[in-house]
């Protein structure tokens, strides 16, 4: 044991963190398509009698009532009665914005891929030295973000203009003088657009619309959007303000801020691809009872917004009862799944959270969450972080190769809202329970729970930790636990469970394995986290409480394996 108040996570790092920071879960990390191959799922939804049809070449004079006589989108949206279905033929709908003011179902024609784009094809370029100019460009999307959302290293992040050449994004720069190959500049004062890549023989697309589909009017409650693609919008591909909206099997990608923003209750997002958006994949604000299930949420924060403030694969705030289940969340330049600011009763289960450039799963200044049966690997600084949050129950997660597999921390930040405090939302880290998890060979430490920021014993934050397994290739590295015994000994390093058990009385039934050969998984180095035959994790887990078992989708009251279960 070494007394160290600044081990691994410095107090300055923690100070920065305080500012920010039923399906089967696959036990292997899925392979995700790159941006060049991103598409829309092929769907085959039934077409009800009385449906309306649209296409990119639809004519107002057509009947709109058959696949071979489609309308333009605007006419169908205006003409279809509440409760109707509008069927989108495949192709690209340019410079489109849809405001729903009635309950509608918008769906793809069977086996076709309709793309709705907030951009137009730009031609008429004039060469000016080594760059090219478009005159009469009347679109400029200036920053709308508060200053803390912008990383000083990327000052153009708040500018929401976008230009693509043959589907490849150009980088926006702040002046004409900085335009070069692969970049663009919008001169809003003089209505000019400049690019540094020769457009000859290429398709140039530039953003002209702020949102794609706006389900904002309360009369749109209960609408369904399925099988569509929404791209190139300056703000969001989809903005939801009405209740009970369902979005499924759609692709929301390459939008300036968010793939989808949910600012209402009862939304269901299922089976979607939400990728390559400028700031966040999913933005939830007071998105009570949000169901985020079976989505791919990847490669978001392409504009490099601040990771500690607003960027995320999916981020919810002020939300009660959100469920995040069965999602694949990978390669976001941000936190993967983020429960933030006074959110309560969250369920985060059966997800694969991999290779995000900040924490995999964050619970910050919030209360009461189930975080269970997730496969979480390759994230930094933490696989799971519990920060100024209470009543987190962390069960049956597989945590591997994260900088810290699990980080639990309390700081001096405290809630001052009496109505929230009365509901247990104190912003004090208390009542964290950690059971049945596998901590596999992190790059820093397995379980970091220093009490130094507020000079306290870690047991105040985490009264129960047991029935876990720790695997390392060598006995001294990485450390199993960093823990505060009391206010004076606020950060002790324990290299073995035996020494930790002796000092704290915790982890009585946990397992410490040091072996050059991994006995747990089929092939963890290849991201295959299935338990191998004879794994010491088999049957070693404590029976689950009924609500956690139900959330994961397994039987309660019987012993389970350690790590992710489904």
Coordinates of C-alpha atoms in Angstrom, one line a residue:
X1 CA 0.0 0.0 0.0
X2 CA 1.2 3.5 -0.9
X3 CA -0.3 6.7 0.4
X4 CA -0.9 8.8 -2.6
X5 CA -3.4 11.6 -3.0
X6 CA -2.5 12.2 -6.7
X7 CA -2.2 8.7 -8.0
X8 CA -3.3 8.2 -11.7
X9 CA -6.1 10.7 -11.8
X10 CA -4.7 14.1 -10.7
X11 CA -6.9 16.5 -8.7
X12 CA -6.7 18.9 -11.6
X13 CA -8.1 16.2 -13.9
X14 CA -10.9 15.6 -11.4
X15 CA -11.6 19.3 -11.2
X16 CA -12.1 19.3 -15.0
X17 CA -14.3 16.3 -14.7
X18 CA -16.6 18.1 -12.3
X19 CA -17.3 20.6 -15.0
X20 CA -18.4 18.0 -17.4
X21 CA -17.9 15.1 -16.7
X22 CA -35.0 -7.2 -24.7
X23 CA -32.3 -8.0 -26.9
X24 CA -29.1 -9.9 -26.6
X25 CA -26.0 -7.8 -26.1
X26 CA -23.3 -9.2 -28.4
X27 CA -20.3 -10.4 -26.4
X28 CA -18.0 -9.5 -29.3
X29 CA -17.4 -6.0 -30.6
X30 CA -19.3 -5.5 -33.8
X31 CA -17.6 -4.3 -37.0
X32 CA -19.0 -0.9 -37.9
X33 CA -19.2 0.4 -41.5
X34 CA -17.1 3.4 -42.2
X35 CA -18.5 6.7 -43.5
X36 CA -17.9 5.8 -47.1
X37 CA -20.2 2.7 -46.8
X38 CA -22.9 4.2 -44.5
X39 CA -26.3 3.5 -45.8
X40 CA -29.9 3.0 -44.8
X41 CA -31.2 -0.4 -43.7
X42 CA -33.3 -2.2 -46.2
X43 CA -36.8 -2.3 -44.9
X44 CA -40.1 -3.9 -46.1
X45 CA -42.9 -2.2 -44.3
X46 CA -46.4 -3.0 -45.3
X47 CA -48.3 -0.2 -47.2
X48 CA -51.8 0.4 -45.8
X49 CA -54.7 1.2 -48.1
X50 CA -55.1 4.9 -48.6
X51 CA -51.4 5.6 -48.3
X52 CA -49.8 8.6 -50.1
X53 CA -46.6 8.3 -52.2
X54 CA -43.8 10.7 -52.8
X55 CA -40.5 10.7 -54.8
X56 CA -37.7 13.1 -55.6
X57 CA -39.3 13.6 -59.0
X58 CA -42.9 13.6 -57.9
X59 CA -45.3 16.1 -59.6
X60 CA -48.1 18.1 -58.0
X61 CA -50.3 17.0 -60.8
X62 CA -49.9 13.3 -60.1
X63 CA -52.5 11.4 -58.0
X64 CA -50.2 10.8 -55.1
X65 CA -52.1 7.6 -54.4
X66 CA -49.9 5.0 -56.2
X67 CA -46.2 4.2 -56.3
X68 CA -46.1 5.2 -60.0
X69 CA -47.9 8.5 -59.6
X70 CA -46.1 10.2 -56.6
X71 CA -46.3 13.7 -55.3
X72 CA -43.5 16.0 -54.1
X73 CA -43.0 15.8 -50.3
X74 CA -44.4 19.2 -49.6
X75 CA -47.8 18.4 -51.2
X76 CA -48.1 15.1 -49.4
X77 CA -47.3 16.6 -46.0
X78 CA -49.9 19.4 -46.6
X79 CA -52.6 17.1 -48.0
X80 CA -52.4 13.9 -46.0
X81 CA -54.9 13.8 -43.1
X82 CA -53.9 13.0 -39.6
X83 CA -53.2 9.3 -39.1
X84 CA -52.1 8.8 -42.8
X85 CA -49.0 7.0 -44.1
X86 CA -46.7 8.7 -46.5
X87 CA -44.4 6.3 -48.5
X88 CA -41.1 7.6 -49.7
X89 CA -39.7 6.2 -52.9
X90 CA -35.9 5.8 -53.0
X91 CA -33.5 8.4 -54.1
X92 CA -32.2 11.8 -52.8
X93 CA -34.6 14.5 -51.8
X94 CA -32.7 17.8 -52.0
X95 CA -33.0 20.9 -49.8
X96 CA -35.9 19.3 -47.9
X97 CA -37.4 20.3 -44.6
X98 CA -40.5 18.8 -43.1
X99 CA -42.5 20.3 -40.2
X100 CA -45.1 17.8 -38.9
X101 CA -48.3 19.4 -37.6
X102 CA -50.3 16.2 -37.5
X103 CA -49.8 12.6 -36.7
X104 CA -48.3 10.8 -39.7
X105 CA -46.3 7.7 -40.5
X106 CA -43.3 8.5 -42.8
X107 CA -41.8 5.3 -44.2
X108 CA -39.5 4.0 -46.9
X109 CA -40.9 2.1 -49.9
X110 CA -40.1 -1.6 -49.6
X111 CA -36.4 -2.3 -50.2
X112 CA -35.6 1.3 -51.3
X113 CA -33.4 3.9 -49.7
X114 CA -34.8 7.5 -49.5
X115 CA -32.3 10.1 -48.4
X116 CA -33.6 13.5 -47.2
X117 CA -30.8 16.0 -47.4
X118 CA -30.5 19.6 -46.1
X119 CA -28.1 20.4 -48.8
X120 CA -28.2 21.3 -52.5
X121 CA -25.8 20.5 -55.3
X122 CA -23.7 23.5 -56.1
X123 CA -22.4 24.3 -59.5
X124 CA -21.4 27.5 -61.4
X125 CA -17.9 27.7 -59.7
X126 CA -15.5 30.4 -60.8
X127 CA -11.7 29.7 -60.4
X128 CA -9.9 32.4 -58.4
X129 CA -6.2 31.6 -58.4
X130 CA -5.8 28.2 -56.7
X131 CA -9.3 28.2 -55.1
X132 CA -12.8 28.2 -56.4
X133 CA -15.7 30.6 -55.7
X134 CA -19.5 30.4 -55.8
X135 CA -21.2 33.8 -56.1
X136 CA -24.7 34.5 -54.7
X137 CA -24.4 32.0 -51.9
X138 CA -27.1 33.0 -49.4
X139 CA -26.5 30.5 -46.6
X140 CA -24.4 31.0 -43.6
X141 CA -24.8 29.2 -40.3
X142 CA -23.1 31.1 -37.5
X143 CA -22.3 29.7 -34.1
X144 CA -25.3 29.1 -31.7
X145 CA -23.3 27.4 -29.0
X146 CA -22.3 28.7 -25.6
X147 CA -18.6 29.3 -25.2
X148 CA -18.0 26.3 -22.9
X149 CA -19.1 23.9 -25.6
X150 CA -16.2 25.0 -27.9
X151 CA -12.8 23.5 -27.5
X152 CA -10.3 26.4 -28.0
X153 CA -8.2 24.1 -30.2
X154 CA -11.2 23.8 -32.6
X155 CA -12.7 27.3 -32.8
X156 CA -14.7 26.6 -35.9
X157 CA -16.8 23.8 -34.2
X158 CA -19.8 26.1 -33.7
X159 CA -20.0 27.0 -37.3
X160 CA -22.6 24.7 -38.8
X161 CA -21.9 25.1 -42.5
X162 CA -21.0 21.9 -44.4
X163 CA -19.6 21.1 -47.8
X164 CA -19.1 17.7 -49.3
X165 CA -17.3 16.7 -52.5
X166 CA -18.2 13.3 -53.8
X167 CA -19.5 12.5 -50.3
X168 CA -16.3 13.5 -48.5
X169 CA -16.6 16.4 -46.0
X170 CA -14.4 19.4 -46.4
X171 CA -13.1 21.2 -43.3
X172 CA -14.4 24.7 -42.6
X173 CA -11.8 27.5 -42.1
X174 CA -12.3 31.0 -40.7
X175 CA -11.0 33.1 -43.6
X176 CA -10.6 33.1 -47.4
X177 CA -6.8 33.2 -46.9
X178 CA -6.9 29.9 -45.1
X179 CA -8.7 28.0 -47.9
X180 CA -6.7 25.2 -49.3
X181 CA -7.2 21.6 -50.6
X182 CA -9.9 19.9 -48.5
X183 CA -11.2 23.1 -46.9
X184 CA -13.9 25.7 -47.5
X185 CA -14.9 29.2 -46.3
X186 CA -18.3 30.9 -46.2
X187 CA -18.2 34.6 -46.7
X188 CA -21.7 35.5 -45.3
X189 CA -21.2 39.2 -45.6
X190 CA -20.5 39.1 -49.4
X191 CA -22.6 35.9 -50.1
X192 CA -19.8 33.8 -51.4
X193 CA -18.7 30.2 -50.9
X194 CA -15.0 29.3 -51.4
X195 CA -13.5 25.8 -51.7
X196 CA -9.9 24.6 -52.1
X197 CA -10.6 21.4 -54.0
X198 CA -11.2 21.5 -57.8
X199 CA -14.9 20.8 -58.2
X200 CA -14.6 19.9 -61.9
X201 CA -16.3 16.6 -62.7
X202 CA -17.3 16.2 -59.0
X203 CA -20.6 16.5 -57.1
X204 CA -20.4 19.4 -54.6
X205 CA -23.1 19.5 -51.9
X206 CA -23.5 22.4 -49.4
X207 CA -25.9 22.8 -46.5
X208 CA -29.0 25.0 -46.9
X209 CA -31.4 23.9 -44.2
X210 CA -31.3 23.9 -40.4
X211 CA -33.4 20.8 -39.5
X212 CA -34.7 17.9 -41.5
X213 CA -37.9 16.6 -39.8
X214 CA -39.4 18.7 -37.0
X215 CA -41.9 16.8 -35.0
X216 CA -42.5 19.8 -32.8
X217 CA -46.2 20.5 -32.9
X218 CA -48.1 18.6 -30.2
X219 CA -50.6 17.5 -32.9
X220 CA -47.7 15.4 -34.3
X221 CA -47.6 13.2 -31.1
X222 CA -47.5 9.5 -31.9
X223 CA -45.9 10.0 -35.4
X224 CA -43.6 7.3 -36.8
X225 CA -40.5 7.8 -38.9
X226 CA -38.9 4.6 -40.3
X227 CA -36.5 3.6 -43.0
X228 CA -35.4 7.1 -43.9
X229 CA -32.0 8.8 -44.1
X230 CA -31.5 12.4 -42.9
X231 CA -28.2 14.1 -43.6
X232 CA -26.5 17.5 -44.2
X233 CA -28.7 19.5 -41.8
X234 CA -27.0 22.4 -40.0
X235 CA -28.6 21.6 -36.7
X236 CA -30.4 18.3 -36.4
X237 CA -31.5 15.6 -38.8
X238 CA -34.6 15.1 -36.6
X239 CA -35.9 17.4 -33.9
X240 CA -38.6 16.0 -31.6
X241 CA -40.8 18.1 -29.4
X242 CA -44.0 16.2 -29.6
X243 CA -44.6 13.2 -27.3
X244 CA -44.5 9.5 -28.2
X245 CA -42.5 9.8 -31.5
X246 CA -41.1 6.5 -32.9
X247 CA -38.0 6.5 -35.1
X248 CA -36.7 3.2 -36.3
X249 CA -34.4 1.7 -38.9
X250 CA -33.4 5.1 -40.1
X251 CA -29.9 6.7 -40.6
X252 CA -29.2 10.1 -39.1
X253 CA -25.7 11.1 -40.2
X254 CA -23.4 14.0 -41.2
X255 CA -25.6 16.7 -39.5
X256 CA -23.9 19.8 -38.1
X257 CA -24.9 19.4 -34.4
X258 CA -27.0 16.3 -33.6
X259 CA -28.4 13.3 -35.4
X260 CA -31.5 13.6 -33.3
X261 CA -32.6 16.0 -30.6
X262 CA -35.3 14.7 -28.2
X263 CA -37.0 17.4 -26.1
X264 CA -40.2 15.6 -25.1
X265 CA -41.4 12.5 -23.4
X266 CA -42.0 8.9 -24.6
X267 CA -39.7 8.9 -27.7
X268 CA -38.6 5.5 -29.0
X269 CA -35.4 5.3 -31.1
X270 CA -34.9 1.7 -32.3
X271 CA -32.6 0.1 -34.8
X272 CA -31.2 3.3 -36.2
X273 CA -27.7 4.3 -37.4
X274 CA -26.7 7.6 -35.8
X275 CA -23.2 8.4 -36.9
X276 CA -20.8 11.1 -38.0
X277 CA -22.7 14.0 -36.6
X278 CA -20.9 17.2 -35.7
X279 CA -21.6 17.3 -31.9
X280 CA -23.8 14.4 -30.7
X281 CA -25.6 11.4 -32.0
X282 CA -28.5 11.8 -29.6
X283 CA -29.3 14.9 -27.5
X284 CA -32.0 14.3 -24.9
X285 CA -33.3 17.2 -22.7
X286 CA -36.2 16.4 -20.4
X287 CA -36.7 13.3 -22.7
X288 CA -38.6 11.4 -20.0
X289 CA -39.0 7.6 -20.7
X290 CA -36.8 7.8 -23.7
X291 CA -36.2 4.3 -25.2
X292 CA -32.9 4.1 -27.0
X293 CA -32.6 0.5 -28.2
X294 CA -30.6 -1.5 -30.7
X295 CA -29.0 1.6 -32.4
X296 CA -25.5 2.0 -33.7
X297 CA -24.2 5.3 -32.3
X298 CA -20.7 5.9 -33.7
X299 CA -18.1 8.4 -34.9
X300 CA -20.0 11.4 -33.5
X301 CA -18.4 14.8 -32.6
X302 CA -16.8 15.2 -36.0
X303 CA -16.5 18.9 -35.3
X304 CA -14.5 18.4 -32.1
X305 CA -16.8 20.2 -29.7
X306 CA -15.6 20.1 -26.1
X307 CA -15.7 16.5 -24.8
X308 CA -16.3 17.7 -21.2
X309 CA -19.3 19.9 -22.0
X310 CA -21.7 19.1 -24.8
X311 CA -20.4 16.4 -27.1
X312 CA -21.4 12.8 -26.8
X313 CA -22.6 9.6 -28.5
X314 CA -25.8 10.0 -26.6
X315 CA -26.3 12.6 -23.8
X316 CA -29.4 13.1 -21.7
X317 CA -30.0 15.8 -19.0
X318 CA -33.0 16.5 -16.7
X319 CA -34.5 13.2 -17.8
X320 CA -36.5 10.6 -15.8
X321 CA -36.8 7.0 -16.8
X322 CA -34.5 6.8 -19.9
X323 CA -33.7 3.3 -21.1
X324 CA -30.5 2.7 -23.2
X325 CA -30.5 -1.0 -24.2
X326 CA -28.7 -3.1 -26.8
X327 CA -26.9 -0.2 -28.5
X328 CA -23.5 -0.4 -30.1
X329 CA -21.7 2.8 -29.1
X330 CA -18.2 3.1 -30.6
X331 CA -15.5 5.5 -31.8
X332 CA -17.3 8.7 -30.7
X333 CA -14.8 11.5 -30.1
X334 CA -16.5 12.1 -26.8
X335 CA -18.3 10.2 -24.0
X336 CA -20.2 7.2 -25.4
X337 CA -23.4 7.2 -23.2
X338 CA -23.8 10.2 -20.8
X339 CA -26.4 10.5 -18.1
X340 CA -26.1 14.1 -16.9
X341 CA -27.6 16.8 -14.7
X342 CA -30.3 15.6 -12.4
X343 CA -31.4 12.7 -14.5
X344 CA -33.1 9.9 -12.5
X345 CA -34.1 6.3 -12.8
X346 CA -31.9 5.5 -15.8
X347 CA -31.4 2.0 -17.2
X348 CA -28.2 1.3 -19.2
X349 CA -28.1 -2.4 -20.1
X350 CA -26.8 -4.9 -22.7
X351 CA -24.8 -2.2 -24.7
X352 CA -21.4 -2.6 -26.4
X353 CA -19.5 0.5 -25.7
X354 CA -16.1 0.5 -27.4
X355 CA -13.2 2.7 -28.3
X356 CA -14.7 6.1 -27.4
X357 CA -12.2 8.9 -26.8
X358 CA -13.6 9.8 -23.5
X359 CA -15.6 7.7 -20.9
X360 CA -17.6 4.8 -22.1
X361 CA -20.6 5.3 -19.8
X362 CA -20.8 8.4 -17.6
X363 CA -23.3 9.1 -14.8
X364 CA -22.8 12.7 -13.6
X365 CA -24.7 14.7 -11.0
X366 CA -27.6 12.3 -11.3
X367 CA -29.5 9.8 -9.2
X368 CA -30.6 6.1 -9.3
X369 CA -29.4 4.1 -12.3
X370 CA -29.0 0.5 -13.3
X371 CA -25.8 0.0 -15.3
X372 CA -25.6 -3.7 -16.1
X373 CA -24.5 -6.4 -18.5
X374 CA -22.6 -4.0 -20.8
X375 CA -19.4 -4.8 -22.6
X376 CA -17.2 -1.8 -22.2
X377 CA -13.7 -1.8 -23.7
X378 CA -11.0 0.6 -24.9
X379 CA -12.4 3.8 -23.5
X380 CA -10.4 6.6 -21.8
X381 CA -10.2 7.9 -19.1
X382 CA -12.8 5.4 -17.8
X383 CA -15.0 2.6 -18.9
X384 CA -17.7 3.6 -16.4
X385 CA -17.5 6.8 -14.3
X386 CA -19.9 7.6 -11.5
X387 CA -19.3 11.3 -10.6
X388 CA -21.3 13.2 -8.0
X389 CA -24.1 10.7 -8.4
X390 CA -26.1 8.5 -6.0
X391 CA -27.6 5.0 -6.0
X392 CA -25.8 3.7 -9.1
X393 CA -26.0 -0.1 -9.2
X394 CA -23.2 -1.6 -11.4
X395 CA -23.8 -5.3 -12.1
X396 CA -22.4 -7.8 -14.5
X397 CA -20.4 -5.6 -16.7
X398 CA -17.4 -6.7 -18.7
X399 CA -14.8 -4.0 -18.4
X400 CA -11.6 -4.4 -20.4
X401 CA -8.6 -2.3 -21.5
X402 CA -10.2 1.0 -20.4
X403 CA -7.7 3.4 -18.9
X404 CA -9.6 2.9 -15.7
X405 CA -12.2 0.2 -15.9
X406 CA -14.4 1.8 -13.2
X407 CA -14.0 5.3 -11.7
X408 CA -16.2 6.4 -8.8
X409 CA -15.7 10.0 -7.5
X410 CA -17.2 12.6 -5.3
X411 CA -16.2 16.3 -5.4
X412 CA -17.3 19.4 -3.7
X413 CA -20.1 20.1 -6.2
X414 CA -23.5 20.0 -4.6
X415 CA -27.1 20.5 -5.7
X416 CA -28.9 23.5 -4.3
X417 CA -32.4 22.9 -5.7
X418 CA -34.5 21.8 -2.7
X419 CA -37.2 20.2 -5.0
X420 CA -34.5 17.9 -6.5
X421 CA -32.7 17.2 -3.2
X422 CA -36.0 16.0 -1.7
X423 CA -36.1 13.3 -4.5
X424 CA -32.5 12.2 -3.6
X425 CA -30.8 14.2 -6.3
X426 CA -28.1 15.6 -4.1
X427 CA -25.1 15.4 -6.4
X428 CA -23.3 13.5 -3.6
X429 CA -21.7 10.2 -4.6
X430 CA -23.4 7.7 -2.2
X431 CA -24.8 4.1 -2.3
X432 CA -22.9 2.8 -5.3
X433 CA -23.1 -1.0 -5.5
X434 CA -20.6 -2.9 -7.6
X435 CA -21.2 -6.6 -8.1
X436 CA -20.7 -9.5 -10.6
X437 CA -18.4 -7.5 -12.9
X438 CA -15.3 -8.6 -14.7
X439 CA -12.4 -6.2 -14.5
X440 CA -10.0 -7.3 -17.2
X441 CA -6.5 -5.9 -17.6
X442 CA -7.0 -2.1 -17.8
X443 CA -4.2 0.1 -19.0
X444 CA -4.2 2.2 -15.8
X445 CA -6.1 0.7 -12.9
X446 CA -9.0 -1.6 -12.5
X447 CA -11.2 0.3 -10.0
X448 CA -10.3 3.9 -9.0
X449 CA -12.2 5.4 -6.1
X450 CA -10.0 7.8 -4.3
X451 CA -11.5 9.9 -1.6
X452 CA -9.1 12.8 -1.9
X453 CA -11.2 15.5 -3.6
X454 CA -13.4 15.8 -0.5
X455 CA -11.1 14.0 2.0
X456 CA -13.3 11.1 2.8
X457 CA -13.3 7.3 3.1
X458 CA -14.3 5.7 -0.2
X459 CA -16.7 3.4 1.7
X460 CA -19.0 6.4 2.0
X461 CA -19.3 6.4 -1.8
X462 CA -19.3 2.6 -2.2
X463 CA -20.6 0.7 0.7
X464 CA -20.8 -2.6 -1.2
X465 CA -18.4 -4.1 -3.7
X466 CA -18.4 -7.9 -4.0
X467 CA -18.5 -11.0 -6.3
X468 CA -16.3 -9.3 -8.9
X469 CA -13.4 -10.8 -10.8
X470 CA -10.1 -9.1 -11.6
X471 CA -7.7 -10.3 -14.2
X472 CA -4.1 -9.1 -14.8
X473 CA -1.1 -10.7 -16.6
X474 CA 1.3 -9.7 -13.8
X475 CA 0.8 -9.1 -10.1
X476 CA 2.0 -5.5 -9.8
X477 CA 0.4 -3.9 -12.9
X478 CA -2.2 -2.6 -13.3
X479 CA -3.3 -1.9 -9.7
X480 CA -6.5 -3.6 -8.7
X481 CA -8.0 -0.8 -6.6
X482 CA -7.2 2.7 -5.5
X483 CA -9.2 3.5 -2.4
X484 CA -9.5 5.9 0.5
X485 CA -9.5 4.3 3.9
X486 CA -10.2 7.6 5.7
X487 CA -9.9 11.3 5.3
X488 CA -6.2 11.2 6.0
X489 CA -5.5 8.1 4.0
X490 CA -7.6 9.2 1.0
X491 CA -5.9 7.2 -1.7
X492 CA -4.3 3.8 -1.2
X493 CA -3.1 1.5 -3.9
X494 CA -3.9 -2.2 -3.5
X495 CA -2.1 -4.5 -5.8
X496 CA -4.0 -7.6 -4.6
X497 CA -7.5 -8.3 -3.5
X498 CA -6.1 -10.0 -0.4
X499 CA -4.6 -6.8 0.9
X500 CA -7.7 -4.8 0.0
X501 CA -9.9 -7.3 1.7
X502 CA -7.8 -7.2 4.8
X503 CA -7.9 -3.4 5.0
X504 CA -11.6 -2.8 4.1
X505 CA -13.6 -6.0 4.7
X506 CA -15.0 -5.6 1.2
X507 CA -14.7 -8.0 -1.9
X508 CA -15.0 -11.1 0.4
X509 CA -16.2 -13.3 -2.5
X510 CA -14.3 -11.7 -5.3
X511 CA -11.7 -13.3 -7.5
X512 CA -8.2 -12.1 -8.2
X513 CA -6.5 -13.9 -11.2
X514 CA -2.9 -13.2 -12.2
X515 CA -1.9 -15.3 -15.2
X516 CA 0.0 -14.7 -18.5
X517 CA -2.8 -16.7 -20.1
X518 CA -6.4 -15.3 -19.8
X519 CA -8.7 -18.0 -18.4
X520 CA -11.9 -15.9 -18.9
X521 CA -12.7 -15.1 -22.5
X522 CA -12.5 -16.8 -25.9
X523 CA -10.3 -14.1 -27.3
X524 CA -10.3 -10.7 -25.5
X525 CA -7.5 -9.4 -27.6
X526 CA -9.7 -9.8 -30.6
X527 CA -12.7 -8.2 -28.7
X528 CA -14.4 -11.6 -28.3
X529 CA -15.6 -11.4 -24.7
X530 CA -17.6 -14.7 -24.6
X531 CA -16.7 -16.8 -21.7
X532 CA -14.6 -19.8 -22.7
X533 CA -15.3 -23.3 -21.5
X534 CA -14.1 -23.6 -17.9
X535 CA -14.0 -19.9 -17.3
X536 CA -13.8 -19.0 -13.6
X537 CA -16.6 -16.5 -14.2
X538 CA -19.1 -19.3 -14.9
X539 CA -21.8 -19.6 -12.2
X540 CA -19.9 -17.4 -9.8
X541 CA -22.2 -14.4 -9.8
X542 CA -24.6 -13.5 -7.0
X543 CA -28.3 -13.8 -7.8
X544 CA -29.7 -10.6 -9.3
X545 CA -32.3 -8.3 -7.8
X546 CA -35.6 -8.7 -9.7
X547 CA -35.5 -5.2 -11.3
X548 CA -32.0 -5.7 -12.6
X549 CA -32.7 -9.2 -13.8
X550 CA -35.8 -7.9 -15.6
X551 CA -33.9 -5.0 -17.2
X552 CA -31.2 -7.4 -18.5
X553 CA -33.7 -10.1 -19.5
X554 CA -32.6 -13.0 -17.3
X555 CA -34.2 -14.9 -14.4
X556 CA -34.0 -13.4 -10.9
X557 CA -33.1 -15.3 -7.8
X558 CA -30.5 -17.7 -9.2
X559 CA -26.7 -17.6 -9.6
X560 CA -25.4 -16.1 -12.8
X561 CA -22.1 -15.8 -14.6
X562 CA -19.9 -12.8 -14.0
X563 CA -19.6 -10.2 -16.6
X564 CA -22.1 -9.3 -19.4
X565 CA -24.9 -11.9 -19.5
X566 CA -26.7 -11.6 -22.8

